[in-house]
Amino acid sequence: MTLPMEMLMYTCPKCKICTANLHPGETEYLKLCPAYTRYGWFAYAGGGKCYLAQGIREGVLEIDEDLADIVYHCTLCKTCVQQCATDQDPTEIARMVRREVVKALGGPPGDAKIVVKSTLNYRNPYQQPKAMRFRWAKGLGIKDATKEKVDTLYYVGCTAAMIPERTHFALNTVKLLDAAGENFGTLGQKEICCGSTTYNLGVEDAFKEVAGENIEMLNELGVERVLTSCAGCYSVMKNEYPRVARRNFDVVHVTEYLAQLLDEGRLKPSKALDLKVTYHDPCHLGRYSELYDAPRRILEAIPGVELVEMPRSREKSWCCGAGAGVKTAFPDFAAWVGGERVKEAAETGAAALVSACPFCEGNLTDVVAATEAGLDVYDVTDLLVRSLDP
């Protein structure tokens, strides 16, 4: 246990500001921590994880399934970090406790164990053979970046490549890059998981294994930038890969790059959509990577799109509920968290809920279908492609 971690777990003042919008001068009370809001016990909050870590360190708490249940109900959304009055990072404590759980109990709880095994055995979390990874691109003539020199490597990600309902992320990105005249390619069947899920589940060895493979492969290709659709891929490659090995490429999210292409005039949306939308900030795009403006710039550039904000947006955005293995291990909790977000979106009067992450879209779509909320759920690229089409 490192000194900074010890400092964090013992300097947390347990003020509960991590749970809600409680800073002096705030004019509106907003519940922000999903697990604490749902269950009401401080152990579920960011600061509560510091208590758990103290108990483990001092031998007061035994690592058992009950403790694992608490620490894995956290989506690691990082609102506690955004709110913390002492500028600490309780999510790092939560990951540390998860790593201790993995050591003591042999892995994360429930079906999350399957995700880890699949990532190690298949190099994707969905137990899909390698041949399935590039099926979405059949007949598109996309360059193979392992055989041809490209400026931009589009790293598709497991979800956009292998989940049929999410392949539109990849198809849209290819259409938009083609429209802009971009010299790009993919890794095809050689692409492997980024390791984000294993990292957040606390399985450090598995994360370092796949991250190391990715860094070595991408460095050898000599590409200028790696473009991702998934906020989780983006965050882990940008923020966590450098501690595994030297990374010789830039990591850019699709919305970041598309906003740049719009600014340069290489993409010119012209078809009016006549649509009122609200935007959901993915945690790994927003709080983890401080990328808030690019998706909104894209929406504002599309004729006929009216953007209205939810009360909890940007730094104070409410999580979608899918992250950090929660949708796999605790689907009922993920549905509740997503349900809170969908209700908030519907109250804006928007006809559509837009995001920029396959995981977010998946959980929010499931909730909308289950609750008949009357909202359409889109990715930012869905609307941009529609506006470019004749």
XYZ file of C-alpha atoms in Angstrom:
390
model
C 0.000 0.000 0.000
C 1.608 3.278 -1.090
C 1.949 6.343 1.109
C -0.452 8.463 -1.013
C -3.105 5.756 -0.591
C -2.582 5.723 3.172
C -2.807 9.503 3.233
C -6.071 9.375 1.302
C -7.768 6.784 3.451
C -6.838 8.603 6.663
C -7.311 12.217 5.563
C -10.839 11.780 4.217
C -12.953 13.963 6.576
C -16.083 11.815 6.009
C -18.045 15.002 5.282
C -20.334 13.285 2.715
C -19.833 16.062 0.173
C -18.856 13.207 -2.158
C -22.483 12.067 -2.214
C -24.260 15.195 -3.437
C -23.978 18.806 -4.509
C -23.291 20.126 -0.996
C -20.619 22.793 -1.503
C -21.254 26.222 0.075
C -22.841 28.587 -2.431
C -24.563 25.888 -4.471
C -28.151 26.856 -5.232
C -29.562 23.417 -6.015
C -29.317 20.103 -4.144
C -28.369 17.333 -6.554
C -27.830 13.711 -5.576
C -24.674 12.575 -7.367
C -23.404 9.230 -5.992
C -25.509 6.396 -7.469
C -24.669 3.707 -4.889
C -25.122 5.965 -1.862
C -28.343 7.396 -3.284
C -29.737 3.893 -3.844
C -28.634 2.175 -0.631
C -28.193 5.010 1.868
C -25.208 3.588 3.768
C -22.008 5.647 3.803
C -19.926 2.546 3.025
C -21.302 2.771 -0.529
C -20.084 6.374 -0.956
C -16.639 7.485 -2.085
C -15.593 8.430 1.438
C -16.994 5.159 2.725
C -14.461 3.267 0.618
C -11.776 5.019 2.666
C -13.337 3.559 5.817
C -13.335 0.103 4.233
C -9.676 0.458 3.280
C -8.816 1.527 6.827
C -10.619 -1.495 8.232
C -8.778 -3.875 5.908
C -5.406 -2.297 6.643
C -5.924 -2.452 10.405
C -7.293 -5.998 10.366
C -10.692 -4.911 11.648
C -12.570 -5.897 8.493
C -12.401 -9.295 6.852
C -12.522 -9.425 3.081
C -15.639 -11.457 2.380
C -18.526 -11.527 -0.076
C -20.435 -8.847 1.832
C -17.537 -6.414 1.556
C -17.077 -7.335 -2.112
C -20.767 -6.674 -2.719
C -20.392 -3.120 -1.406
C -17.208 -2.171 -3.229
C -18.350 -3.653 -6.567
C -21.675 -1.827 -6.489
C -19.685 1.331 -7.244
C -19.704 2.386 -10.917
C -16.426 4.291 -10.357
C -18.169 7.262 -11.955
C -15.813 9.724 -10.228
C -18.453 12.174 -8.991
C -16.915 11.733 -5.542
C -13.610 12.979 -6.950
C -15.298 15.944 -8.584
C -17.029 16.850 -5.330
C -14.284 16.043 -2.797
C -13.611 19.025 -0.528
C -10.003 17.908 0.011
C -9.237 17.147 -3.669
C -8.764 13.428 -3.067
C -9.568 10.483 -5.354
C -11.723 7.875 -3.589
C -12.048 5.871 -6.821
C -8.385 4.918 -6.503
C -9.122 3.620 -3.010
C -12.073 1.665 -4.431
C -9.839 0.084 -7.081
C -7.244 -0.738 -4.443
C -9.880 -2.480 -2.308
C -11.077 -4.345 -5.401
C -7.549 -5.585 -6.013
C -7.468 -6.868 -2.423
C -10.824 -8.601 -2.985
C -9.468 -10.288 -6.121
C -6.462 -11.577 -4.167
C -8.553 -12.811 -1.240
C -11.561 -14.273 -3.060
C -10.010 -15.304 -6.364
C -11.776 -12.750 -8.528
C -14.592 -10.213 -8.764
C -18.176 -11.210 -7.858
C -20.796 -12.873 -10.031
C -20.562 -12.937 -13.804
C -17.731 -10.401 -13.723
C -15.417 -13.418 -13.375
C -16.555 -14.560 -16.820
C -15.585 -11.177 -18.276
C -12.055 -11.561 -16.923
C -11.657 -15.124 -18.219
C -13.017 -14.149 -21.616
C -10.659 -11.178 -21.867
C -7.687 -13.429 -21.174
C -8.823 -16.331 -23.370
C -10.508 -14.534 -26.279
C -9.041 -11.038 -25.923
C -12.582 -9.659 -25.661
C -15.097 -9.690 -22.778
C -17.912 -11.308 -24.785
C -16.521 -14.842 -25.306
C -16.472 -14.239 -29.048
C -13.944 -15.827 -31.433
C -11.408 -13.565 -33.107
C -13.149 -13.991 -36.474
C -16.197 -12.116 -35.152
C -14.295 -8.910 -34.468
C -14.247 -7.581 -38.026
C -17.564 -8.977 -39.260
C -19.207 -5.531 -39.018
C -16.833 -4.212 -41.715
C -17.485 -6.851 -44.375
C -17.437 -5.308 -47.845
C -16.420 -1.817 -46.696
C -12.855 -1.979 -48.027
C -11.294 -0.491 -44.896
C -7.503 -0.354 -44.908
C -5.612 -2.866 -42.794
C -3.303 -0.696 -40.703
C -1.007 -3.657 -40.074
C -0.268 -3.806 -43.817
C -0.713 -0.220 -45.076
C 0.592 3.054 -43.699
C -2.213 5.186 -42.258
C -2.289 8.472 -40.369
C -5.183 7.511 -38.102
C -5.745 4.115 -36.534
C -9.412 3.591 -35.718
C -9.520 1.360 -32.657
C -13.082 0.066 -32.836
C -13.390 -1.499 -29.383
C -15.015 -4.784 -28.404
C -18.544 -3.473 -27.932
C -18.808 -1.555 -31.217
C -17.227 -4.475 -33.072
C -19.031 -7.458 -31.535
C -22.430 -6.380 -30.217
C -24.803 -6.112 -33.224
C -26.880 -3.331 -31.630
C -23.741 -1.215 -31.182
C -21.969 -1.697 -34.533
C -23.499 1.561 -35.760
C -20.768 3.328 -33.753
C -18.148 1.786 -36.031
C -20.158 2.125 -39.240
C -20.866 5.798 -38.558
C -17.235 6.522 -37.775
C -16.083 4.923 -41.018
C -18.649 6.941 -43.024
C -17.566 10.188 -41.394
C -13.836 9.568 -41.791
C -14.398 8.641 -45.443
C -16.464 11.797 -45.970
C -13.626 13.882 -44.539
C -11.033 12.208 -46.766
C -9.129 10.810 -43.806
C -6.302 8.304 -44.355
C -7.297 5.710 -41.774
C -7.402 1.998 -41.128
C -8.128 -0.560 -38.432
C -6.364 -3.542 -36.919
C -9.047 -5.875 -38.266
C -9.025 -9.244 -36.526
C -5.747 -8.380 -34.803
C -7.464 -5.855 -32.542
C -7.746 -6.967 -28.909
C -9.535 -5.622 -25.836
C -8.195 -2.387 -24.352
C -8.337 -3.876 -20.835
C -10.571 -1.201 -19.346
C -12.976 -3.647 -17.717
C -10.249 -5.768 -16.122
C -8.595 -2.593 -14.844
C -11.786 -1.357 -13.216
C -12.592 -4.798 -11.811
C -9.266 -4.765 -9.987
C -7.639 -7.609 -11.932
C -4.340 -5.830 -12.408
C -2.366 -8.685 -13.987
C -4.973 -9.197 -16.717
C -5.092 -5.471 -17.415
C -1.321 -5.147 -17.729
C -1.179 -8.174 -20.017
C -3.608 -6.844 -22.632
C -2.489 -3.225 -22.225
C 1.118 -4.257 -22.803
C 0.175 -6.134 -25.971
C -1.743 -3.152 -27.293
C 1.009 -0.649 -26.565
C 3.638 -2.825 -28.247
C 1.498 -3.420 -31.347
C 0.409 0.207 -31.748
C 3.909 1.581 -31.156
C 5.303 -0.721 -33.844
C 2.760 0.549 -36.388
C 4.004 4.107 -35.953
C 0.568 5.721 -36.286
C 0.125 9.375 -35.305
C -3.141 8.897 -33.470
C -5.437 6.182 -32.205
C -9.118 7.061 -32.512
C -11.682 5.401 -30.227
C -15.492 5.289 -30.132
C -15.724 3.903 -26.601
C -15.242 6.289 -23.687
C -13.801 3.427 -21.629
C -11.198 2.576 -24.280
C -10.338 6.253 -24.600
C -9.916 6.804 -20.870
C -7.821 3.735 -20.145
C -5.548 4.209 -23.168
C -5.057 7.907 -22.504
C -4.824 7.896 -18.723
C -3.646 4.429 -17.647
C -1.482 3.020 -20.452
C 1.445 5.366 -19.691
C 2.000 3.650 -16.330
C 2.221 0.252 -18.084
C 4.683 1.179 -20.849
C 5.757 4.093 -23.027
C 3.039 5.097 -25.479
C 4.220 6.688 -28.750
C 0.817 7.678 -30.125
C -1.901 10.169 -29.281
C -5.264 8.873 -28.089
C -8.261 10.805 -29.418
C -11.975 10.217 -28.931
C -14.130 10.183 -32.050
C -16.121 13.238 -30.922
C -12.914 15.164 -30.305
C -11.670 14.446 -33.821
C -15.017 15.016 -35.522
C -15.307 18.416 -33.844
C -11.877 19.246 -35.270
C -12.953 18.095 -38.750
C -16.017 20.336 -38.490
C -13.848 23.291 -37.484
C -11.582 22.641 -40.482
C -14.552 22.481 -42.856
C -13.839 18.873 -43.809
C -17.301 17.852 -42.630
C -20.290 20.032 -43.510
C -23.623 18.942 -42.041
C -26.426 20.455 -44.099
C -29.589 18.417 -43.636
C -31.836 19.837 -40.888
C -33.047 17.233 -38.388
C -35.648 19.236 -36.407
C -34.877 17.418 -33.156
C -34.750 18.491 -29.515
C -32.067 16.514 -27.667
C -30.367 16.317 -24.305
C -26.797 15.099 -23.915
C -25.519 12.558 -21.377
C -21.835 12.947 -20.451
C -20.131 9.531 -20.233
C -18.109 9.367 -17.011
C -14.922 8.240 -18.752
C -15.210 10.987 -21.339
C -16.186 13.722 -18.899
C -14.877 13.435 -15.353
C -12.042 11.057 -16.268
C -10.828 12.955 -19.331
C -12.440 16.423 -19.097
C -13.915 16.136 -22.586
C -17.221 17.983 -22.351
C -17.319 20.481 -25.203
C -16.558 18.435 -28.327
C -19.780 16.363 -28.357
C -21.829 19.499 -27.730
C -20.032 21.371 -30.517
C -21.000 18.587 -32.910
C -24.651 18.695 -31.852
C -24.731 22.478 -32.130
C -23.261 22.273 -35.654
C -26.124 20.104 -36.920
C -28.942 22.192 -38.436
C -32.255 21.803 -36.646
C -30.854 20.196 -33.491
C -31.796 21.966 -30.259
C -29.678 20.980 -27.255
C -31.195 21.266 -23.777
C -29.165 20.369 -20.695
C -30.209 18.189 -17.780
C -29.727 19.622 -14.251
C -26.966 17.063 -13.696
C -24.614 17.622 -16.607
C -20.920 18.058 -17.360
C -18.915 17.647 -14.114
C -22.090 16.869 -12.174
C -23.476 14.379 -14.679
C -25.305 11.359 -13.255
C -23.778 8.025 -14.318
C -25.522 5.778 -16.871
C -25.115 2.816 -14.495
C -23.183 0.428 -16.735
C -19.578 1.101 -15.743
C -16.897 -0.776 -13.795
C -18.555 -4.172 -14.207
C -21.822 -3.114 -12.545
C -24.100 -4.027 -15.467
C -22.540 -7.488 -15.557
C -22.406 -8.185 -11.815
C -25.474 -6.239 -10.643
C -27.841 -5.654 -13.588
C -30.754 -4.595 -11.365
C -28.681 -1.795 -9.858
C -27.474 -0.753 -13.320
C -31.105 -0.561 -14.438
C -32.033 1.593 -11.435
C -29.166 4.029 -12.063
C -30.024 4.220 -15.751
C -33.670 4.717 -14.857
C -32.834 7.796 -12.802
C -30.963 9.224 -15.787
C -33.743 8.484 -18.249
C -36.314 10.180 -15.989
C -34.107 13.254 -15.792
C -33.713 13.291 -19.574
C -37.459 12.975 -20.147
C -38.141 15.899 -17.811
C -36.190 18.238 -20.125
C -38.827 17.787 -22.823
C -36.248 16.398 -25.248
C -37.314 13.817 -27.798
C -33.917 12.114 -27.773
C -31.182 11.246 -25.296
C -27.760 11.454 -26.953
C -24.433 10.174 -25.659
C -20.973 9.252 -26.912
C -20.208 5.788 -25.516
C -21.447 2.298 -26.485
C -21.750 1.242 -22.828
C -23.848 4.276 -21.936
C -26.045 3.844 -24.975
C -26.558 0.152 -24.233
C -27.749 0.631 -20.665
C -29.845 3.706 -21.410
C -31.485 1.954 -24.377
C -32.337 -1.051 -22.203
C -33.913 1.213 -19.588
C -35.931 3.195 -22.134
C -37.279 -0.051 -23.597
C -38.170 -1.452 -20.161
C -39.851 1.714 -18.905
C -41.463 2.898 -22.158
C -40.017 6.329 -21.465
C -40.788 7.589 -24.967
C -37.226 8.719 -25.719
C -35.026 7.819 -28.647
C -31.419 7.045 -27.703
C -28.650 8.027 -30.111
C -24.918 8.336 -30.364
C -23.628 11.734 -31.465
C -22.386 10.156 -34.698
C -25.885 8.900 -35.557
C -27.119 12.465 -35.882
C -24.037 13.782 -37.670
C -24.258 11.042 -40.303
C -27.960 11.765 -40.852
C -27.183 15.443 -41.351
C -24.526 14.672 -43.962
C -26.668 12.257 -45.963
C -28.307 13.799 -49.055
